[in-house]
Coordinates of C-alpha atoms in Angstrom, one line a residue:
M1 CA 63.9 6.2 83.8
A2 CA 60.9 8.3 84.4
F3 CA 61.6 8.5 88.2
N4 CA 65.4 9.4 87.7
G5 CA 64.2 12.1 85.4
F6 CA 61.9 13.5 87.6
A7 CA 64.3 13.5 90.4
D8 CA 67.0 15.1 88.3
E9 CA 64.6 18.1 87.7
N10 CA 63.9 18.2 91.0
K11 CA 67.3 18.6 92.0
S12 CA 67.9 21.4 89.4
L13 CA 64.7 23.3 90.7
R14 CA 65.9 23.0 94.3
T15 CA 69.2 24.2 93.1
K16 CA 67.7 27.3 91.3
V17 CA 65.8 28.0 94.0
L18 CA 68.6 28.0 96.3
V19 CA 70.2 30.4 93.8
L20 CA 67.2 32.7 93.9
E21 CA 67.2 32.9 97.5
R22 CA 70.8 33.9 97.6
E23 CA 70.2 36.4 95.2
L24 CA 67.3 37.6 97.1
K25 CA 69.1 37.9 100.4
R26 CA 71.8 39.7 98.3
R27 CA 69.6 42.3 96.9
T28 CA 67.7 42.7 100.3
D29 CA 71.1 43.3 102.1
E30 CA 71.9 45.9 99.4
C31 CA 68.3 47.7 99.7
T32 CA 68.7 47.9 103.3
K33 CA 72.0 49.2 102.9
L34 CA 70.7 51.8 100.3
R35 CA 68.0 52.5 102.8
G36 CA 70.4 53.3 105.7
E37 CA 72.6 55.5 103.2
L38 CA 69.4 57.2 101.9
R39 CA 68.7 57.9 105.4
E40 CA 72.1 59.2 106.1
F41 CA 71.8 61.3 103.2
G42 CA 68.6 63.2 104.3
E43 CA 70.1 63.9 107.8
L44 CA 73.2 65.4 105.9
K45 CA 70.9 67.2 103.8
Q46 CA 68.9 68.9 106.8
K47 CA 72.4 69.6 108.3
N48 CA 73.4 71.4 104.9
E49 CA 70.3 73.4 104.9
S50 CA 70.8 74.6 108.3
Q51 CA 74.4 75.3 107.9
R52 CA 73.5 77.1 104.7
E53 CA 71.2 79.5 106.7
L54 CA 73.8 79.9 109.3
I55 CA 76.2 80.9 106.3
L56 CA 73.8 83.1 105.2
A57 CA 73.2 84.8 108.3
L58 CA 77.0 85.3 109.1
R59 CA 77.4 86.6 105.4
D60 CA 74.8 89.1 106.5
Q61 CA 76.7 89.9 109.8
I62 CA 80.0 90.2 107.9
E63 CA 78.7 92.9 105.5
F64 CA 76.9 94.8 108.4
L65 CA 80.3 94.4 110.1
R66 CA 82.3 95.7 107.3
T67 CA 79.8 98.6 107.0
A68 CA 80.4 99.7 110.3
H69 CA 84.2 99.0 110.5
A70 CA 84.1 101.7 107.6
S71 CA 82.1 104.3 109.1
A72 CA 84.3 103.7 112.5
V73 CA 87.6 104.3 110.2
E74 CA 85.8 107.4 108.7
T75 CA 84.6 108.6 112.3
L76 CA 88.4 108.1 113.5
E77 CA 89.7 109.8 110.6
K78 CA 87.2 112.9 111.1
K79 CA 87.9 112.9 114.9
A80 CA 91.6 112.9 114.1
N81 CA 91.4 115.7 111.6
E82 CA 89.3 117.4 113.8
D83 CA 91.9 117.1 116.6
R84 CA 94.7 118.2 114.9
D85 CA 92.9 121.7 113.3
R86 CA 91.8 122.2 116.9
E87 CA 95.4 122.1 118.3
H88 CA 96.6 123.8 115.2
R89 CA 94.6 126.6 116.1
E90 CA 95.1 126.6 119.5
R91 CA 98.9 126.7 119.1
L92 CA 98.5 129.7 116.8
Q93 CA 96.1 131.4 119.2
S94 CA 98.7 131.0 122.0
I95 CA 101.5 132.1 119.6
N96 CA 99.1 135.1 118.6
A97 CA 98.1 136.0 122.1
R98 CA 102.1 136.0 123.0
L99 CA 102.8 138.5 120.0
G100 CA 99.9 140.4 121.3
I101 CA 101.6 140.7 124.6
E102 CA 105.1 141.5 123.2
V103 CA 103.2 144.6 121.3
C104 CA 101.6 145.9 123.7
Q105 CA 104.4 146.0 126.3
T106 CA 106.2 147.8 123.4
N107 CA 103.9 150.1 122.8
R108 CA 103.5 150.8 126.8
L109 CA 107.0 152.0 126.5
P110 CA 107.2 155.9 127.7
K111 CA 108.1 157.9 124.8
K112 CA 110.2 161.1 125.2
F113 CA 108.5 164.5 124.4
A114 CA 110.7 167.6 123.6
P115 CA 110.4 169.6 126.9
E116 CA 108.8 172.8 126.7
V117 CA 110.6 176.3 126.9
S118 CA 109.2 179.3 128.7
A119 CA 108.8 182.1 127.0
S120 CA 111.6 183.8 129.3
G121 CA 114.0 180.8 128.7
G122 CA 115.6 178.8 131.2
L123 CA 117.4 175.7 132.1
V124 CA 116.4 172.6 129.6
P125 CA 117.8 169.2 129.9
T126 CA 118.8 168.0 126.6
S127 CA 120.5 164.8 125.2
D128 CA 124.2 166.6 125.7
G129 CA 122.9 167.7 129.4
A130 CA 121.3 170.7 130.8
Q131 CA 121.9 173.9 128.6
V132 CA 120.9 177.6 129.3
V133 CA 118.3 179.1 126.8
L134 CA 117.5 182.6 126.9
K135 CA 114.2 184.3 125.2
S136 CA 114.8 184.6 121.4
S137 CA 115.2 188.3 120.6
D138 CA 117.3 190.7 118.5
I139 CA 119.1 192.4 121.7
S140 CA 120.2 189.9 124.4
S141 CA 123.0 189.6 127.1
L142 CA 125.1 187.8 124.3
G143 CA 124.7 190.5 121.8
F144 CA 122.5 191.4 119.0
A145 CA 122.4 188.1 117.4
P146 CA 119.5 185.9 118.1
V147 CA 120.2 183.0 120.5
Q148 CA 121.0 179.4 119.1
R149 CA 118.6 177.1 120.9
P150 CA 120.0 173.6 121.3
V151 CA 119.3 171.5 118.6
D152 CA 116.3 168.8 119.2
F153 CA 116.0 168.5 122.9
L154 CA 116.7 164.8 124.0
G155 CA 116.5 163.7 120.2
G156 CA 119.5 165.2 118.4
R157 CA 123.0 164.0 119.4
Q158 CA 122.7 161.4 121.7
N159 CA 125.6 160.4 124.1
P160 CA 127.1 156.9 123.9
L161 CA 125.1 155.5 127.2
Q162 CA 122.0 156.6 125.4
Q163 CA 123.3 154.9 122.2
S164 CA 124.0 151.6 123.5
E165 CA 120.9 151.7 125.4
N166 CA 119.0 152.1 122.2
A167 CA 121.1 149.5 120.6
G168 CA 120.5 146.9 123.4
S169 CA 116.6 147.6 123.2
G170 CA 116.6 146.9 119.5
G171 CA 118.6 143.9 120.0
A172 CA 116.2 142.6 122.6
E173 CA 113.3 142.9 120.1
E174 CA 115.2 141.5 117.3
D175 CA 116.1 138.6 119.5
E176 CA 112.4 138.4 120.7
A177 CA 111.2 138.6 117.1
A178 CA 113.6 135.8 116.3
R179 CA 112.7 133.8 119.0
L180 CA 108.8 133.9 118.0
M181 CA 109.7 133.1 114.7
E182 CA 111.3 130.0 115.6
M183 CA 108.6 129.1 117.7
V184 CA 106.5 129.3 114.7
K185 CA 108.8 127.4 112.5
D186 CA 109.0 124.6 115.2
E187 CA 105.0 124.6 115.4
A188 CA 104.7 124.2 111.7
L189 CA 107.6 121.3 111.8
L190 CA 105.2 119.7 114.5
D191 CA 102.2 119.9 112.3
V192 CA 103.7 118.3 109.3
Q193 CA 105.6 115.6 111.3
Y194 CA 101.9 115.1 113.1
A195 CA 100.1 114.9 109.5
E196 CA 102.8 112.2 108.3
V197 CA 102.2 110.2 111.3
A198 CA 98.0 110.5 111.0
D199 CA 98.4 109.6 107.1
Q200 CA 100.6 106.5 108.0
E201 CA 98.3 105.5 110.6
E202 CA 95.5 106.1 108.0
K203 CA 97.3 103.9 105.5
E204 CA 97.8 101.0 108.0
L205 CA 93.9 101.0 109.0
R206 CA 93.0 101.1 105.3
E207 CA 95.5 98.0 104.8
R208 CA 93.9 96.0 107.5
F209 CA 90.6 96.8 106.4
E210 CA 91.4 95.6 102.9
A211 CA 93.1 92.5 104.4
L212 CA 89.9 91.9 106.7
R213 CA 87.8 92.3 103.5
R214 CA 89.8 89.7 101.2
R215 CA 89.0 87.1 104.0

């Protein structure tokens, strides 16, 4: 009986030892697995740290690029405004120069002066043709009345040819003035259209800049 009891107890102990060995093996496998995962997590942590440093460096670079882009946009806008102002000044100077040339040419036209009459009289050209002018006195070959001088030498009554010439000259000056005014108007319209195009380009640049900033 005692022997059978020892045998059963021995068998029970062996069973417990086997169970403990299996449990120990299972725990050992789990520890090995956890150790491997811990090693992998350590490597990922190092990678994350390096990636974090890279992200911070890229963020600083992005801020620098944003500042540089804003400065470049401001510089381009300033340059565009300067170019537009310079072109506008050049156009105005060109128009003013052309107006000055027209004024100089007008001022250089020969003026009509009244002819001087000698003391003894003589043949004097007038707008109505050549007329004889005698010395003004109470006694003349025409009688005791003073001689009537021609009215306003070259400036009185004008013949149809001279009137048409003056009308033609006035019409030419009016046409030239109208042409210059039309040029000034066209230049002003071009400036307005150029300003509208520049404003549209500036708006598009700002929209692109805001889109880049939101990224």
